Amino acid sequence: MKLGVVGLPNVGKSTLFNAITHAGAEAANYPFCTIEPNVGVVAVPDERLDRLARLYNSKKVTPAVVEFVDIAGLVKGASRGEGLGNKFLSHIREVDAIVHVVRCFEDENVTHVESSVDPVRDIETINLELILADAEAVAKRQDRIGGAARGGADKGAAREYAFLERLAAHLGAGEPAGTLPMDEDERALLDDLFLLSAKPVVYCANISERDMGEGEENVPFVQQVKRYASEHGAETIVVCAKTEEELSQMDEADRALFLEEFGLKESGLDKLIRASYSLLGLISYLTAGEKETRAWTIVKGTRAPQAAGKIHSDFEKGFIRAEVVDYETLLECGGLTGAREKGKVRSEGKDYVMKDGDVVLFRFNV
């Protein structure tokens, strides 16, 4: 999973990126301090792996990972080259989803490019730049296939051009690409364009340290973000980027105590990954043994042979069956042998749809 982190300058974007990736992107109180996209790979927190590894005395534990791409702060007019320009928008064309960090705190010591804090205005500024950049990309595609489409001989080009005309009008009205009604064929055409405004979004409301705690969801700025996100089919999480940075430097025991003190059940990173998995319809199945315990990320609804192909293409080609047991059941039985003795291991065929937390042993023959 690859997530692009965007936002206006000085909203806490790079501070949050630093916290969740430990990558050390420069975070300073002026726009455009991130002048190259910073990339960090983060292990997905999953306590199931640790418990399975202890059960099997695994020599290696391999979690699922998320790749974060931190983009320089965008400003009004970025799609036309303002600030650092739309060069930076190109860095998030191929991400799976966008993490949009929104400033939800007042601080006279941290400048705001619009001189005031207004989360909805800030969201709409960024979203408009994404839409305008997409409109330019669509226009370029129209220019490339226009000749073939007008000639009439290439029916595929003609169909695509008709779709692009509808899409261009939709973007021109200030609407994101993802909200255009379309059939499956048109959805495939849209996916090939890698448009920014077609990507799912997680809004990350960045609050002050004094607003942290059990009532953080009720901060007025946060409420504004949540209403906007709900109206536009997006997810919202609440974080304090400064606190996340402090948490990233603590050991596990201190981190747990800190979260408990503030009445928080999980860190911002945990919330962000959980929201992203939900938004993208992702789950993890597990493999476990003495050599390695590992999590594999798949799309919800994936069948057993395709899940096996995540490990190796030969597993999919020569798929025979999957021996499956639920994670909790496996622990209760003390391992695969105990689960087999109690009749808890299921033999599943090619039509089996994988579930989150399945522990699997694939049987194949090539």
Short mmCIF file of C-alpha atoms in Angstrom, two decimals:
data_model
loop_
_atom_site.label_atom_id
_atom_site.label_comp_id
_atom_site.label_asym_id
_atom_site.label_seq_id
_atom_site.Cartn_x
_atom_site.Cartn_y
_atom_site.Cartn_z
CA MET A 1 0.00 0.00 0.00
CA LYS A 2 1.35 3.39 -1.03
CA LEU A 3 -0.02 6.60 0.51
CA GLY A 4 0.71 10.15 -0.64
CA VAL A 5 0.76 12.77 2.15
CA VAL A 6 -0.45 16.22 1.03
CA GLY A 7 -1.50 19.49 2.61
CA LEU A 8 -0.85 23.23 2.71
CA PRO A 9 2.52 24.42 4.06
CA ASN A 10 2.87 24.48 7.86
CA VAL A 11 -0.07 22.21 8.67
CA GLY A 12 2.17 19.61 10.38
CA LYS A 13 2.48 17.36 7.35
CA SER A 14 6.23 16.74 7.48
CA THR A 15 6.17 16.51 11.28
CA LEU A 16 3.59 13.74 11.01
CA PHE A 17 5.60 12.07 8.24
CA ASN A 18 8.70 12.14 10.44
CA ALA A 19 6.78 10.63 13.31
CA ILE A 20 5.28 7.74 11.39
CA THR A 21 8.31 6.86 9.29
CA HIS A 22 11.29 8.01 11.40
CA ALA A 23 12.62 9.24 8.05
CA GLY A 24 13.74 12.65 9.30
CA ALA A 25 12.19 14.89 6.62
CA GLU A 26 13.06 18.47 7.49
CA ALA A 27 10.20 20.19 9.31
CA ALA A 28 10.60 23.95 9.56
CA ASN A 29 8.29 26.91 10.01
CA TYR A 30 8.33 28.04 6.39
CA PRO A 31 6.78 26.74 3.16
CA PHE A 32 8.49 24.26 0.86
CA CYS A 33 11.12 22.91 3.26
CA THR A 34 10.36 19.52 1.76
CA ILE A 35 11.71 20.18 -1.72
CA GLU A 36 11.95 16.56 -2.81
CA PRO A 37 9.35 13.91 -2.11
CA ASN A 38 10.40 11.97 0.96
CA VAL A 39 9.61 8.29 0.98
CA GLY A 40 9.37 6.12 4.06
CA VAL A 41 8.37 2.48 4.47
CA VAL A 42 6.52 1.59 7.66
CA ALA A 43 5.76 -1.81 9.16
CA VAL A 44 2.06 -2.36 9.78
CA PRO A 45 1.56 -2.89 13.53
CA ASP A 46 0.06 -6.36 14.01
CA GLU A 47 0.20 -8.09 17.39
CA ARG A 48 -0.95 -11.34 15.75
CA LEU A 49 2.48 -11.73 14.18
CA ASP A 50 4.28 -11.46 17.51
CA ARG A 51 2.01 -14.04 19.13
CA LEU A 52 2.38 -16.48 16.23
CA ALA A 53 6.15 -15.97 16.19
CA ARG A 54 6.34 -16.86 19.89
CA LEU A 55 4.18 -19.93 19.29
CA TYR A 56 6.41 -21.21 16.48
CA ASN A 57 9.74 -19.79 17.73
CA SER A 58 10.05 -18.16 14.31
CA LYS A 59 13.53 -17.03 13.30
CA LYS A 60 12.10 -14.17 11.24
CA VAL A 61 9.00 -11.97 11.47
CA THR A 62 7.94 -10.05 8.35
CA PRO A 63 5.05 -7.60 8.73
CA ALA A 64 3.04 -6.04 5.94
CA VAL A 65 4.36 -2.60 4.99
CA VAL A 66 2.98 0.79 3.96
CA GLU A 67 4.94 3.23 1.82
CA PHE A 68 4.42 6.92 2.59
CA VAL A 69 5.35 9.67 0.11
CA ASP A 70 5.62 13.14 1.66
CA ILE A 71 4.95 15.89 -0.89
CA ALA A 72 6.11 19.51 -0.57
CA GLY A 73 3.40 21.85 0.78
CA LEU A 74 0.98 22.85 -1.96
CA VAL A 75 -0.48 26.33 -2.31
CA LYS A 76 -3.27 27.96 -4.29
CA GLY A 77 -2.21 27.96 -7.94
CA ALA A 78 0.10 24.92 -7.63
CA SER A 79 -1.52 23.34 -10.70
CA ARG A 80 -0.46 26.42 -12.70
CA GLY A 81 3.08 26.38 -11.31
CA GLU A 82 2.64 28.57 -8.21
CA GLY A 83 4.92 27.82 -5.27
CA LEU A 84 6.90 24.77 -6.25
CA GLY A 85 4.36 24.00 -8.96
CA ASN A 86 2.67 20.90 -10.17
CA LYS A 87 5.93 18.99 -10.53
CA PHE A 88 5.22 17.67 -7.07
CA LEU A 89 1.70 16.57 -7.91
CA SER A 90 3.23 14.07 -10.33
CA HIS A 91 4.86 12.26 -7.40
CA ILE A 92 1.49 11.09 -6.10
CA ARG A 93 -0.03 9.96 -9.41
CA GLU A 94 0.59 6.31 -8.59
CA VAL A 95 -0.25 6.20 -4.87
CA ASP A 96 -3.22 4.09 -3.77
CA ALA A 97 -4.75 6.75 -1.56
CA ILE A 98 -4.12 10.30 -0.36
CA VAL A 99 -3.55 11.32 3.26
CA HIS A 100 -4.65 14.96 3.43
CA VAL A 101 -3.27 16.63 6.56
CA VAL A 102 -5.45 19.54 7.72
CA ARG A 103 -4.47 22.11 10.32
CA CYS A 104 -6.94 22.09 13.22
CA PHE A 105 -4.94 24.08 15.75
CA GLU A 106 -4.27 27.74 16.51
CA ASP A 107 -0.65 28.78 17.07
CA GLU A 108 0.58 32.33 16.55
CA ASN A 109 4.14 31.02 16.33
CA VAL A 110 3.36 28.86 13.28
CA THR A 111 2.50 30.92 10.22
CA HIS A 112 -0.42 30.03 7.96
CA VAL A 113 -0.23 30.78 4.23
CA GLU A 114 -3.78 32.22 4.37
CA SER A 115 -3.15 34.06 7.67
CA SER A 116 -5.99 32.24 9.46
CA VAL A 117 -7.05 28.69 10.34
CA ASP A 118 -10.05 27.45 8.34
CA PRO A 119 -9.97 23.68 7.76
CA VAL A 120 -12.72 23.49 5.12
CA ARG A 121 -11.23 26.37 3.11
CA ASP A 122 -7.82 24.69 3.28
CA ILE A 123 -9.24 21.33 2.17
CA GLU A 124 -11.02 22.93 -0.78
CA THR A 125 -7.85 24.79 -1.79
CA ILE A 126 -5.90 21.55 -2.07
CA ASN A 127 -8.76 19.63 -3.67
CA LEU A 128 -9.21 22.30 -6.32
CA GLU A 129 -5.51 22.10 -7.21
CA LEU A 130 -5.81 18.32 -7.60
CA ILE A 131 -8.87 18.78 -9.84
CA LEU A 132 -7.13 21.43 -11.97
CA ALA A 133 -4.06 19.23 -12.38
CA ASP A 134 -6.35 16.38 -13.46
CA ALA A 135 -8.13 18.63 -15.96
CA GLU A 136 -4.76 19.37 -17.55
CA ALA A 137 -3.91 15.64 -17.71
CA VAL A 138 -7.28 14.86 -19.34
CA ALA A 139 -6.80 17.64 -21.90
CA LYS A 140 -3.40 16.20 -22.86
CA ARG A 141 -4.94 12.75 -23.30
CA GLN A 142 -7.69 14.25 -25.49
CA ASP A 143 -5.05 15.89 -27.69
CA ARG A 144 -3.21 12.57 -28.09
CA ILE A 145 -6.21 10.51 -29.20
CA GLY A 146 -8.30 13.26 -30.81
CA GLY A 147 -7.22 12.44 -34.37
CA ALA A 148 -7.94 8.72 -34.08
CA ALA A 149 -11.28 9.39 -32.38
CA ARG A 150 -12.50 11.86 -35.02
CA GLY A 151 -11.55 9.57 -37.90
CA GLY A 152 -14.14 7.04 -36.76
CA ALA A 153 -12.08 4.00 -37.74
CA ASP A 154 -10.81 3.47 -34.20
CA LYS A 155 -13.98 2.79 -32.23
CA GLY A 156 -12.06 2.30 -28.99
CA ALA A 157 -10.52 5.77 -29.31
CA ALA A 158 -13.95 7.24 -30.11
CA ARG A 159 -15.46 5.68 -26.97
CA GLU A 160 -12.56 6.88 -24.84
CA TYR A 161 -12.79 10.41 -26.28
CA ALA A 162 -16.51 10.58 -25.49
CA PHE A 163 -15.74 9.55 -21.92
CA LEU A 164 -12.93 12.12 -21.68
CA GLU A 165 -15.31 14.85 -22.83
CA ARG A 166 -17.72 13.97 -20.01
CA LEU A 167 -14.83 13.78 -17.55
CA ALA A 168 -13.41 17.14 -18.66
CA ALA A 169 -16.79 18.82 -18.18
CA HIS A 170 -17.12 17.23 -14.73
CA LEU A 171 -13.66 18.46 -13.67
CA GLY A 172 -14.38 21.86 -15.20
CA ALA A 173 -17.36 22.17 -12.88
CA GLY A 174 -14.96 21.72 -9.93
CA GLU A 175 -16.01 18.15 -9.18
CA PRO A 176 -13.45 15.40 -8.41
CA ALA A 177 -13.00 12.69 -11.01
CA GLY A 178 -14.03 9.94 -8.62
CA THR A 179 -17.60 11.29 -8.34
CA LEU A 180 -18.39 11.00 -12.06
CA PRO A 181 -21.02 8.28 -12.73
CA MET A 182 -19.46 5.60 -14.96
CA ASP A 183 -19.74 1.97 -16.03
CA GLU A 184 -17.04 -0.72 -15.61
CA ASP A 185 -15.38 0.00 -18.96
CA GLU A 186 -15.20 3.71 -18.16
CA ARG A 187 -13.83 2.92 -14.70
CA ALA A 188 -10.98 1.02 -16.38
CA LEU A 189 -10.28 4.08 -18.58
CA LEU A 190 -10.28 6.30 -15.48
CA ASP A 191 -7.87 3.99 -13.66
CA ASP A 192 -5.41 4.20 -16.56
CA LEU A 193 -5.30 8.01 -16.20
CA PHE A 194 -4.00 7.89 -12.59
CA LEU A 195 -5.99 11.02 -11.72
CA LEU A 196 -5.40 12.57 -8.32
CA SER A 197 -9.01 13.50 -7.60
CA ALA A 198 -10.10 9.91 -8.29
CA LYS A 199 -8.10 8.54 -5.38
CA PRO A 200 -9.68 7.70 -2.01
CA VAL A 201 -8.82 10.18 0.76
CA VAL A 202 -8.13 10.00 4.47
CA TYR A 203 -8.39 13.42 6.10
CA CYS A 204 -5.94 13.73 8.97
CA ALA A 205 -7.08 16.44 11.40
CA ASN A 206 -3.93 17.70 13.14
CA ILE A 207 -4.81 19.08 16.59
CA SER A 208 -2.82 20.79 19.33
CA GLU A 209 -1.42 18.96 22.34
CA ARG A 210 -3.89 20.68 24.65
CA ASP A 211 -6.83 19.25 22.64
CA MET A 212 -5.61 15.67 22.94
CA GLY A 213 -7.60 13.11 24.87
CA GLU A 214 -11.04 11.57 24.98
CA GLY A 215 -12.77 14.73 23.73
CA GLU A 216 -10.53 15.35 20.72
CA GLU A 217 -13.24 14.28 18.28
CA ASN A 218 -15.36 17.21 19.54
CA VAL A 219 -12.85 19.98 18.80
CA PRO A 220 -14.77 22.49 16.59
CA PHE A 221 -12.15 22.42 13.80
CA VAL A 222 -12.22 18.61 13.85
CA GLN A 223 -16.01 18.62 13.62
CA GLN A 224 -15.76 20.76 10.47
CA VAL A 225 -13.35 18.29 8.87
CA LYS A 226 -15.50 15.29 9.82
CA ARG A 227 -18.64 16.87 8.35
CA TYR A 228 -16.84 17.69 5.11
CA ALA A 229 -15.33 14.20 4.87
CA SER A 230 -18.68 12.53 5.57
CA GLU A 231 -20.37 14.57 2.83
CA HIS A 232 -17.65 13.54 0.35
CA GLY A 233 -17.36 9.84 1.21
CA ALA A 234 -13.93 10.14 2.87
CA GLU A 235 -12.41 8.88 6.13
CA THR A 236 -11.25 11.15 8.99
CA ILE A 237 -8.74 10.46 11.74
CA VAL A 238 -7.56 12.81 14.49
CA VAL A 239 -3.87 13.11 15.40
CA CYS A 240 -1.50 15.46 17.15
CA ALA A 241 1.58 15.44 14.92
CA LYS A 242 3.84 16.87 17.65
CA THR A 243 2.78 14.17 20.08
CA GLU A 244 3.17 11.48 17.43
CA GLU A 245 6.75 12.66 16.98
CA GLU A 246 7.35 12.28 20.72
CA LEU A 247 5.73 8.83 20.71
CA SER A 248 7.98 7.70 17.86
CA GLN A 249 11.01 8.22 20.12
CA MET A 250 9.64 6.20 23.06
CA ASP A 251 10.01 2.50 23.72
CA GLU A 252 6.91 0.32 23.65
CA ALA A 253 6.25 0.37 27.40
CA ASP A 254 6.50 4.18 27.70
CA ARG A 255 4.35 4.61 24.61
CA ALA A 256 1.60 2.45 26.12
CA LEU A 257 1.69 4.44 29.38
CA PHE A 258 1.57 7.74 27.49
CA LEU A 259 -1.47 6.69 25.46
CA GLU A 260 -3.22 5.40 28.58
CA GLU A 261 -2.60 8.71 30.36
CA PHE A 262 -4.47 10.57 27.61
CA GLY A 263 -7.22 7.97 27.35
CA LEU A 264 -6.14 6.92 23.86
CA LYS A 265 -6.41 3.33 22.64
CA GLU A 266 -3.96 3.61 19.74
CA SER A 267 -1.38 5.89 18.16
CA GLY A 268 -2.01 8.10 15.15
CA LEU A 269 -0.04 5.68 12.99
CA ASP A 270 -2.28 2.79 14.05
CA LYS A 271 -5.38 4.89 13.30
CA LEU A 272 -4.03 5.98 9.93
CA ILE A 273 -3.15 2.46 8.78
CA ARG A 274 -6.46 1.03 10.01
CA ALA A 275 -8.41 3.77 8.21
CA SER A 276 -6.36 3.26 5.03
CA TYR A 277 -6.90 -0.50 5.04
CA SER A 278 -10.64 0.05 5.49
CA LEU A 279 -10.79 2.71 2.77
CA LEU A 280 -8.95 0.53 0.24
CA GLY A 281 -10.74 -2.69 1.22
CA LEU A 282 -7.54 -4.47 2.30
CA ILE A 283 -7.07 -7.38 4.70
CA SER A 284 -4.10 -9.52 5.80
CA TYR A 285 -3.73 -13.25 5.87
CA LEU A 286 -0.87 -14.90 7.77
CA THR A 287 1.67 -17.66 7.26
CA ALA A 288 3.57 -19.06 10.23
CA GLY A 289 6.37 -21.50 10.90
CA GLU A 290 9.79 -21.93 12.44
CA LYS A 291 11.57 -20.17 9.55
CA GLU A 292 9.24 -17.17 9.25
CA THR A 293 5.95 -15.67 10.39
CA ARG A 294 4.58 -13.20 7.86
CA ALA A 295 1.58 -11.01 7.02
CA TRP A 296 0.39 -10.74 3.40
CA THR A 297 -1.84 -7.86 2.31
CA ILE A 298 -4.62 -8.64 -0.17
CA VAL A 299 -7.82 -7.02 -1.37
CA LYS A 300 -10.97 -8.14 0.43
CA GLY A 301 -12.70 -10.75 -1.75
CA THR A 302 -9.46 -12.33 -3.05
CA ARG A 303 -9.75 -16.08 -3.65
CA ALA A 304 -7.23 -18.61 -2.35
CA PRO A 305 -5.20 -19.18 -5.58
CA GLN A 306 -4.67 -15.45 -6.13
CA ALA A 307 -3.73 -15.02 -2.46
CA ALA A 308 -1.20 -17.83 -2.90
CA GLY A 309 0.19 -15.97 -5.91
CA LYS A 310 1.17 -13.15 -3.56
CA ILE A 311 3.81 -15.48 -2.13
CA HIS A 312 4.99 -16.86 -5.49
CA SER A 313 3.46 -17.15 -8.95
CA ASP A 314 4.10 -20.93 -8.86
CA PHE A 315 1.79 -21.21 -5.85
CA GLU A 316 -1.06 -19.82 -7.94
CA LYS A 317 -0.26 -21.78 -11.11
CA GLY A 318 -0.02 -25.12 -9.31
CA PHE A 319 -2.62 -24.47 -6.60
CA ILE A 320 -4.11 -27.66 -5.16
CA ARG A 321 -5.73 -26.52 -1.92
CA ALA A 322 -5.33 -24.22 1.07
CA GLU A 323 -5.21 -25.55 4.63
CA VAL A 324 -6.83 -22.77 6.64
CA VAL A 325 -7.37 -22.13 10.33
CA ASP A 326 -8.52 -18.96 12.04
CA TYR A 327 -5.75 -17.12 13.94
CA GLU A 328 -7.50 -17.24 17.33
CA THR A 329 -8.35 -20.92 16.92
CA LEU A 330 -4.75 -21.74 16.02
CA LEU A 331 -3.50 -20.08 19.22
CA GLU A 332 -6.12 -21.87 21.33
CA CYS A 333 -5.03 -25.21 19.86
CA GLY A 334 -1.33 -24.51 20.41
CA GLY A 335 -0.39 -24.75 16.74
CA LEU A 336 -1.32 -26.44 13.48
CA THR A 337 -0.86 -30.00 14.80
CA GLY A 338 -3.24 -29.36 17.70
CA ALA A 339 -5.72 -27.67 15.37
CA ARG A 340 -5.66 -30.69 13.04
CA GLU A 341 -6.23 -33.08 15.94
CA LYS A 342 -9.33 -31.09 16.94
CA GLY A 343 -10.62 -30.94 13.38
CA LYS A 344 -10.23 -27.16 13.17
CA VAL A 345 -8.12 -27.04 9.99
CA ARG A 346 -10.24 -26.63 6.87
CA SER A 347 -9.21 -27.81 3.41
CA GLU A 348 -10.34 -25.09 1.00
CA GLY A 349 -10.37 -25.11 -2.81
CA LYS A 350 -10.04 -22.60 -5.61
CA ASP A 351 -13.29 -20.78 -4.82
CA TYR A 352 -12.46 -20.04 -1.19
CA VAL A 353 -12.54 -16.31 -0.38
CA MET A 354 -9.80 -15.37 2.05
CA LYS A 355 -10.65 -13.76 5.39
CA ASP A 356 -8.65 -11.37 7.55
CA GLY A 357 -6.66 -13.34 10.11
CA ASP A 358 -6.65 -16.62 8.19
CA VAL A 359 -3.47 -18.61 8.89
CA VAL A 360 -2.78 -20.58 5.72
CA LEU A 361 -0.62 -23.40 4.42
CA PHE A 362 -0.86 -23.62 0.63
CA ARG A 363 -0.50 -26.97 -1.15
CA PHE A 364 0.66 -26.73 -4.77
CA ASN A 365 2.33 -28.73 -7.51
CA VAL A 366 4.23 -27.29 -10.47
#
